[in-house]
mmCIF file of C-alpha atoms and ligand atoms in Angstrom:
data_model
loop_
_atom_site.group_PDB
_atom_site.id
_atom_site.type_symbol
_atom_site.label_atom_id
_atom_site.label_comp_id
_atom_site.label_asym_id
_atom_site.label_seq_id
_atom_site.Cartn_x
_atom_site.Cartn_y
_atom_site.Cartn_z
ATOM 1 C CA MET A 255 -10.663 20.323 12.367
ATOM 2 C CA VAL A 256 -8.292 17.458 13.246
ATOM 3 C CA GLU A 257 -5.379 18.346 15.497
ATOM 4 C CA PHE A 258 -2.250 16.369 16.265
ATOM 5 C CA SER A 259 -3.416 15.831 19.842
ATOM 6 C CA ASP A 260 -6.498 13.966 18.465
ATOM 7 C CA ILE A 261 -4.331 11.354 16.766
ATOM 8 C CA LYS A 262 -4.113 7.959 18.501
ATOM 9 C CA GLY A 263 -3.336 5.543 15.684
ATOM 10 C CA PHE A 264 -1.898 4.967 12.219
ATOM 11 C CA THR A 265 -3.005 2.828 9.274
ATOM 12 C CA PHE A 266 -0.119 1.792 7.029
ATOM 13 C CA ASP A 267 0.017 0.772 3.430
ATOM 14 C CA LEU A 268 2.900 -1.693 3.019
ATOM 15 C CA ASP A 269 4.292 -1.805 -0.526
ATOM 16 C CA GLY A 270 6.262 1.411 -1.103
ATOM 17 C CA VAL A 271 5.648 2.716 2.445
ATOM 18 C CA ILE A 272 7.317 0.168 4.731
ATOM 19 C CA THR A 273 9.475 -1.584 2.158
ATOM 20 C CA ASP A 274 10.183 -1.187 -1.531
ATOM 21 C CA THR A 275 8.280 -4.256 -2.722
ATOM 22 C CA ALA A 276 6.579 -1.972 -5.279
ATOM 23 C CA LYS A 277 9.599 -2.556 -7.531
ATOM 24 C CA PHE A 278 9.100 -6.352 -7.360
ATOM 25 C CA HIS A 279 5.370 -6.060 -8.175
ATOM 26 C CA GLU A 280 6.328 -3.864 -11.122
ATOM 27 C CA GLN A 281 8.995 -6.260 -12.359
ATOM 28 C CA ALA A 282 6.652 -9.276 -12.167
ATOM 29 C CA TRP A 283 3.824 -7.428 -13.975
ATOM 30 C CA HIS A 284 6.232 -6.021 -16.562
ATOM 31 C CA ASP A 285 7.462 -9.540 -17.407
ATOM 32 C CA LEU A 286 3.884 -10.843 -17.682
ATOM 33 C CA ALA A 287 2.856 -7.906 -19.885
ATOM 34 C CA THR A 288 5.795 -8.581 -22.196
ATOM 35 C CA GLN A 289 4.862 -12.280 -22.360
ATOM 36 C CA ILE A 290 1.292 -11.486 -23.496
ATOM 37 C CA GLY A 291 2.363 -8.745 -25.897
ATOM 38 C CA VAL A 292 1.294 -5.649 -23.949
ATOM 39 C CA THR A 293 3.722 -2.731 -24.238
ATOM 40 C CA TRP A 294 4.900 -1.615 -20.794
ATOM 41 C CA SER A 295 5.201 2.026 -19.758
ATOM 42 C CA ASP A 296 6.329 3.674 -16.518
ATOM 43 C CA ASP A 297 2.953 5.385 -16.405
ATOM 44 C CA LEU A 298 1.134 2.025 -16.460
ATOM 45 C CA GLY A 299 3.491 0.778 -13.732
ATOM 46 C CA SER A 300 2.667 3.709 -11.474
ATOM 47 C CA GLN A 301 -1.103 3.385 -12.073
ATOM 48 C CA LEU A 302 -0.898 -0.196 -10.764
ATOM 49 C CA LYS A 303 0.416 0.904 -7.359
ATOM 50 C CA GLY A 304 -2.029 -0.077 -4.621
ATOM 51 C CA ILE A 305 -4.311 -1.917 -7.060
ATOM 52 C CA SER A 306 -5.374 -5.511 -6.300
ATOM 53 C CA ARG A 307 -3.937 -8.449 -8.205
ATOM 54 C CA MET A 308 -6.892 -9.080 -10.547
ATOM 55 C CA ASP A 309 -7.625 -5.372 -11.055
ATOM 56 C CA SER A 310 -3.957 -4.901 -11.996
ATOM 57 C CA LEU A 311 -4.180 -7.654 -14.631
ATOM 58 C CA ASN A 312 -7.378 -6.124 -16.020
ATOM 59 C CA MET A 313 -5.677 -2.723 -16.296
ATOM 60 C CA ILE A 314 -2.719 -4.268 -18.136
ATOM 61 C CA LEU A 315 -5.037 -6.115 -20.540
ATOM 62 C CA SER A 316 -7.027 -2.906 -21.176
ATOM 63 C CA ALA A 317 -3.811 -0.949 -21.805
ATOM 64 C CA GLY A 318 -3.009 -3.497 -24.535
ATOM 65 C CA GLY A 319 -6.548 -3.561 -25.984
ATOM 66 C CA GLN A 320 -6.902 -7.185 -24.769
ATOM 67 C CA GLN A 321 -9.693 -6.686 -22.239
ATOM 68 C CA ASN A 322 -11.954 -9.288 -23.887
ATOM 69 C CA LYS A 323 -9.327 -11.747 -25.025
ATOM 70 C CA TYR A 324 -9.109 -14.143 -22.048
ATOM 71 C CA SER A 325 -11.540 -16.240 -19.998
ATOM 72 C CA ASP A 326 -11.750 -15.886 -16.213
ATOM 73 C CA ASP A 327 -9.796 -19.148 -15.836
ATOM 74 C CA GLU A 328 -7.027 -17.893 -18.109
ATOM 75 C CA LYS A 329 -6.862 -14.663 -16.126
ATOM 76 C CA LEU A 330 -6.546 -16.654 -12.892
ATOM 77 C CA THR A 331 -3.654 -18.546 -14.466
ATOM 78 C CA PHE A 332 -1.934 -15.235 -15.306
ATOM 79 C CA THR A 333 -2.396 -13.791 -11.812
ATOM 80 C CA ALA A 334 -1.125 -17.037 -10.245
ATOM 81 C CA GLN A 335 1.909 -16.933 -12.526
ATOM 82 C CA LYS A 336 2.604 -13.300 -11.619
ATOM 83 C CA ASN A 337 2.310 -14.123 -7.923
ATOM 84 C CA THR A 338 4.661 -17.100 -8.157
ATOM 85 C CA HIS A 339 7.233 -14.834 -9.794
ATOM 86 C CA TYR A 340 6.624 -12.070 -7.197
ATOM 87 C CA VAL A 341 7.004 -14.516 -4.290
ATOM 88 C CA GLU A 342 10.349 -15.643 -5.764
ATOM 89 C CA LEU A 343 11.478 -12.010 -5.961
ATOM 90 C CA ILE A 344 10.624 -11.285 -2.298
ATOM 91 C CA GLN A 345 12.314 -14.425 -0.912
ATOM 92 C CA GLY A 346 15.499 -12.548 -0.027
ATOM 93 C CA ILE A 347 13.829 -9.714 1.919
ATOM 94 C CA THR A 348 15.353 -9.027 5.360
ATOM 95 C CA PRO A 349 14.943 -6.292 8.022
ATOM 96 C CA ALA A 350 17.622 -4.364 6.084
ATOM 97 C CA ASP A 351 14.952 -3.786 3.404
ATOM 98 C CA ILE A 352 12.793 -1.612 5.663
ATOM 99 C CA LEU A 353 12.701 1.830 4.035
ATOM 100 C CA PRO A 354 14.719 4.679 5.631
ATOM 101 C CA GLY A 355 13.051 6.287 8.640
ATOM 102 C CA VAL A 356 10.412 3.588 9.083
ATOM 103 C CA THR A 357 12.068 1.634 11.908
ATOM 104 C CA ALA A 358 12.657 4.848 13.874
ATOM 105 C CA PHE A 359 9.065 5.955 13.272
ATOM 106 C CA LEU A 360 7.670 2.593 14.447
ATOM 107 C CA SER A 361 9.767 2.912 17.634
ATOM 108 C CA GLU A 362 8.433 6.425 18.165
ATOM 109 C CA LEU A 363 4.884 5.095 17.831
ATOM 110 C CA LYS A 364 5.527 2.316 20.324
ATOM 111 C CA SER A 365 7.113 4.552 22.951
ATOM 112 C CA GLY A 366 4.440 7.220 22.412
ATOM 113 C CA GLY A 367 1.613 4.725 23.023
ATOM 114 C CA TYR A 368 0.209 4.959 19.479
ATOM 115 C CA ILE A 369 -1.281 1.890 17.786
ATOM 116 C CA ALA A 370 -1.001 0.844 14.148
ATOM 117 C CA SER A 371 -2.573 -1.545 11.649
ATOM 118 C CA ILE A 372 -1.890 -2.599 8.055
ATOM 119 C CA ALA A 373 -4.131 -1.590 5.127
ATOM 120 C CA SER A 374 -2.374 -3.335 2.252
ATOM 121 C CA ALA A 375 -4.138 -4.782 -0.774
ATOM 122 C CA SER A 376 -1.462 -7.479 -0.830
ATOM 123 C CA LYS A 377 -2.251 -11.038 0.197
ATOM 124 C CA ASN A 378 1.507 -11.375 0.739
ATOM 125 C CA ALA A 379 1.581 -8.680 3.463
ATOM 126 C CA PRO A 380 1.765 -11.053 6.507
ATOM 127 C CA LYS A 381 4.700 -12.913 4.937
ATOM 128 C CA ILE A 382 6.556 -9.670 4.167
ATOM 129 C CA LEU A 383 6.038 -8.231 7.682
ATOM 130 C CA GLU A 384 7.409 -11.471 9.111
ATOM 131 C CA LYS A 385 10.502 -11.308 6.891
ATOM 132 C CA LEU A 386 11.025 -7.688 7.975
ATOM 133 C CA GLY A 387 10.645 -8.714 11.646
ATOM 134 C CA ILE A 388 7.992 -6.063 12.440
ATOM 135 C CA THR A 389 4.752 -8.078 12.703
ATOM 136 C CA ASP A 390 4.500 -7.221 16.424
ATOM 137 C CA ASN A 391 4.445 -3.476 15.728
ATOM 138 C CA PHE A 392 0.910 -3.822 14.362
ATOM 139 C CA VAL A 393 -2.316 -4.602 16.197
ATOM 140 C CA GLY A 394 -3.605 -6.354 13.085
ATOM 141 C CA ILE A 395 -3.669 -6.662 9.306
ATOM 142 C CA VAL A 396 -6.749 -6.263 7.106
ATOM 143 C CA ASP A 397 -7.297 -9.470 5.127
ATOM 144 C CA PRO A 398 -7.715 -8.266 1.525
ATOM 145 C CA ALA A 399 -9.769 -11.398 0.771
ATOM 146 C CA THR A 400 -12.560 -9.866 2.912
ATOM 147 C CA LEU A 401 -12.837 -6.711 0.785
ATOM 148 C CA SER A 402 -15.629 -5.973 -1.683
ATOM 149 C CA HIS A 403 -13.817 -3.006 -3.219
ATOM 150 C CA GLY A 404 -10.156 -2.136 -3.719
ATOM 151 C CA LYS A 405 -8.474 1.257 -3.300
ATOM 152 C CA PRO A 406 -9.526 4.055 -4.023
ATOM 153 C CA ASP A 407 -12.639 2.762 -2.215
ATOM 154 C CA PRO A 408 -12.232 3.579 1.519
ATOM 155 C CA GLU A 409 -13.185 0.049 2.669
ATOM 156 C CA ILE A 410 -9.657 -1.181 3.461
ATOM 157 C CA PHE A 411 -8.806 1.907 5.562
ATOM 158 C CA THR A 412 -12.171 1.756 7.330
ATOM 159 C CA LYS A 413 -11.423 -1.872 8.261
ATOM 160 C CA ALA A 414 -7.882 -0.969 9.344
ATOM 161 C CA GLY A 415 -9.428 1.749 11.555
ATOM 162 C CA ASP A 416 -11.915 -0.776 12.986
ATOM 163 C CA ILE A 417 -8.961 -2.995 13.975
ATOM 164 C CA LEU A 418 -7.604 -0.021 15.966
ATOM 165 C CA LYS A 419 -11.068 0.621 17.489
ATOM 166 C CA LEU A 420 -10.563 4.336 16.812
ATOM 167 C CA ASP A 421 -12.622 6.960 14.996
ATOM 168 C CA PRO A 422 -11.356 8.157 11.596
ATOM 169 C CA ASN A 423 -10.459 11.569 13.028
ATOM 170 C CA GLN A 424 -8.062 9.856 15.471
ATOM 171 C CA ILE A 425 -6.145 8.155 12.661
ATOM 172 C CA ILE A 426 -3.479 9.076 10.112
ATOM 173 C CA GLY A 427 -3.137 6.781 7.074
ATOM 174 C CA LEU A 428 0.199 6.454 5.253
ATOM 175 C CA GLU A 429 0.247 5.847 1.495
ATOM 176 C CA ASP A 430 2.557 6.080 -1.527
ATOM 177 C CA ALA A 431 -0.177 5.507 -4.163
ATOM 178 C CA SER A 432 -2.685 8.067 -5.404
ATOM 179 C CA ALA A 433 -5.494 5.468 -5.208
ATOM 180 C CA GLY A 434 -4.464 4.889 -1.596
ATOM 181 C CA VAL A 435 -4.487 8.586 -0.673
ATOM 182 C CA GLU A 436 -7.982 8.866 -2.180
ATOM 183 C CA ALA A 437 -9.062 5.850 -0.110
ATOM 184 C CA ILE A 438 -7.713 7.345 3.142
ATOM 185 C CA LYS A 439 -9.396 10.683 2.514
ATOM 186 C CA ALA A 440 -12.699 8.994 1.660
ATOM 187 C CA SER A 441 -12.517 6.996 4.914
ATOM 188 C CA GLY A 442 -12.361 10.227 6.916
ATOM 189 C CA GLN A 443 -8.842 9.559 8.155
ATOM 190 C CA THR A 444 -6.065 12.087 7.584
ATOM 191 C CA ALA A 445 -3.798 11.142 4.665
ATOM 192 C CA LEU A 446 -0.022 11.316 4.880
ATOM 193 C CA GLY A 447 1.175 10.933 1.288
ATOM 194 C CA ILE A 448 4.710 9.752 0.554
ATOM 195 C CA GLY A 449 6.402 10.581 -2.753
ATOM 196 C CA LEU A 450 5.266 12.078 -6.035
ATOM 197 C CA ALA A 451 2.542 9.580 -7.031
ATOM 198 C CA ALA A 452 0.793 10.219 -3.691
ATOM 199 C CA LYS A 453 1.080 13.989 -4.065
ATOM 200 C CA SER A 454 -1.169 13.988 -7.141
ATOM 201 C CA ALA A 455 -4.143 12.957 -4.963
ATOM 202 C CA SER A 456 -3.661 15.983 -2.644
ATOM 203 C CA PRO A 457 -3.098 14.362 0.755
ATOM 204 C CA GLN A 458 -3.548 16.670 3.759
ATOM 205 C CA LEU A 459 0.056 15.870 4.775
ATOM 206 C CA TRP A 460 2.928 15.035 2.448
ATOM 207 C CA VAL A 461 6.592 14.054 2.594
ATOM 208 C CA ALA A 462 8.957 13.424 -0.305
ATOM 209 C CA SER A 463 10.245 10.162 1.163
ATOM 210 C CA THR A 464 9.876 7.850 4.162
ATOM 211 C CA ALA A 465 13.087 9.316 5.637
ATOM 212 C CA GLU A 466 11.068 12.435 6.532
ATOM 213 C CA ILE A 467 8.344 10.649 8.512
ATOM 214 C CA SER A 468 8.405 11.470 12.219
ATOM 215 C CA LEU A 469 5.884 12.516 14.850
ATOM 216 C CA ALA A 470 7.500 15.974 14.994
ATOM 217 C CA ASN A 471 7.126 16.438 11.211
ATOM 218 C CA ILE A 472 3.524 15.257 11.316
ATOM 219 C CA ALA A 473 2.710 17.610 14.198
ATOM 220 C CA ALA A 474 4.317 20.507 12.324
ATOM 221 C CA GLY A 475 2.478 19.578 9.111
ATOM 222 C CA MET A 476 -0.851 19.477 10.953
ATOM 223 C CA ARG A 477 -0.220 22.877 12.527
ATOM 224 C CA ASN A 478 0.553 24.389 9.114
ATOM 225 C CA ASN A 479 -1.794 22.593 6.719
ATOM 226 C CA LEU A 480 -4.999 21.530 8.383
HETATM 227 C C1 LIG B 74 -0.575 -3.601 -3.281
HETATM 228 C C2 LIG B 74 0.462 -3.308 -4.333
HETATM 229 O O1 LIG B 74 -0.059 -3.303 -2.021
HETATM 230 O O2 LIG B 74 -0.928 -4.975 -3.317
HETATM 231 C C3 LIG B 74 -0.024 -3.732 -5.701
HETATM 232 O O3 LIG B 74 0.737 -1.903 -4.334
HETATM 233 C C4 LIG B 74 -0.431 -5.213 -5.655
HETATM 234 O O4 LIG B 74 0.995 -3.542 -6.643
HETATM 235 C C5 LIG B 74 -1.465 -5.425 -4.561
HETATM 236 O O5 LIG B 74 -0.990 -5.609 -6.903
HETATM 237 C C6 LIG B 74 -1.881 -6.888 -4.429
HETATM 238 O O6 LIG B 74 -0.767 -7.626 -3.989
HETATM 239 P P1 LIG B 74 -0.679 -9.210 -4.004
HETATM 240 O O7 LIG B 74 0.636 -9.476 -3.287
HETATM 241 O O8 LIG B 74 -1.847 -9.744 -3.251
HETATM 242 O O9 LIG B 74 -0.683 -9.631 -5.428
HETATM 243 MG MG1 LIG B 75 1.845 1.216 -1.757
#
């Protein structure tokens, strides 16, 4: 059984864990869905959390019964259009957009000698970390272009663990998406789920919001739950 004293590192999702870029992804997809005549729902929006760009488009097309309507080239045009819109929406991000509790937690990790890496499906992750001014808090970032499978496959968390050069049982992964929690658990790392969408995938540790993330809370959670 994993104990708090085993933990040496953390693998972080980005969107919805470090900053609320999830709302910008949702807005950009919502606008594209409307443009191509797919009815948007909050449920569809939450299913897209953590899902790669092309997989997200395919889910939107399926939700609208349009899964066979477009060629691969047309789909690439749609994803490029969504990304251009998304990049516009994130232009104004500053360190003030780091979610509550995250800056304090990253400082705790640094002073406690823990290491961290980024397991985000987003190709925009390096740019966002730079805008937030926290690139140096992470040993490295998994390049999503190198992945064969998206979340809930464990590949991205396994690679984020490899960056840390730690075993899965020495790592806690942080996620706000149910697909992400499934991926962490399948990688053998311990999942810390954040918020309601993450709860549905039964993470070993859970907090309602990022404001509750601290080493003391994690240690207490591991004593009680694992
Ligand atoms: C994930 C987001 O982190 O990255 C998804 O939760 C997004 O909503 C995915 O689709 C891919 O991001 P990007 O920036 O490469 O389109
Ligand atoms: Mg997320």
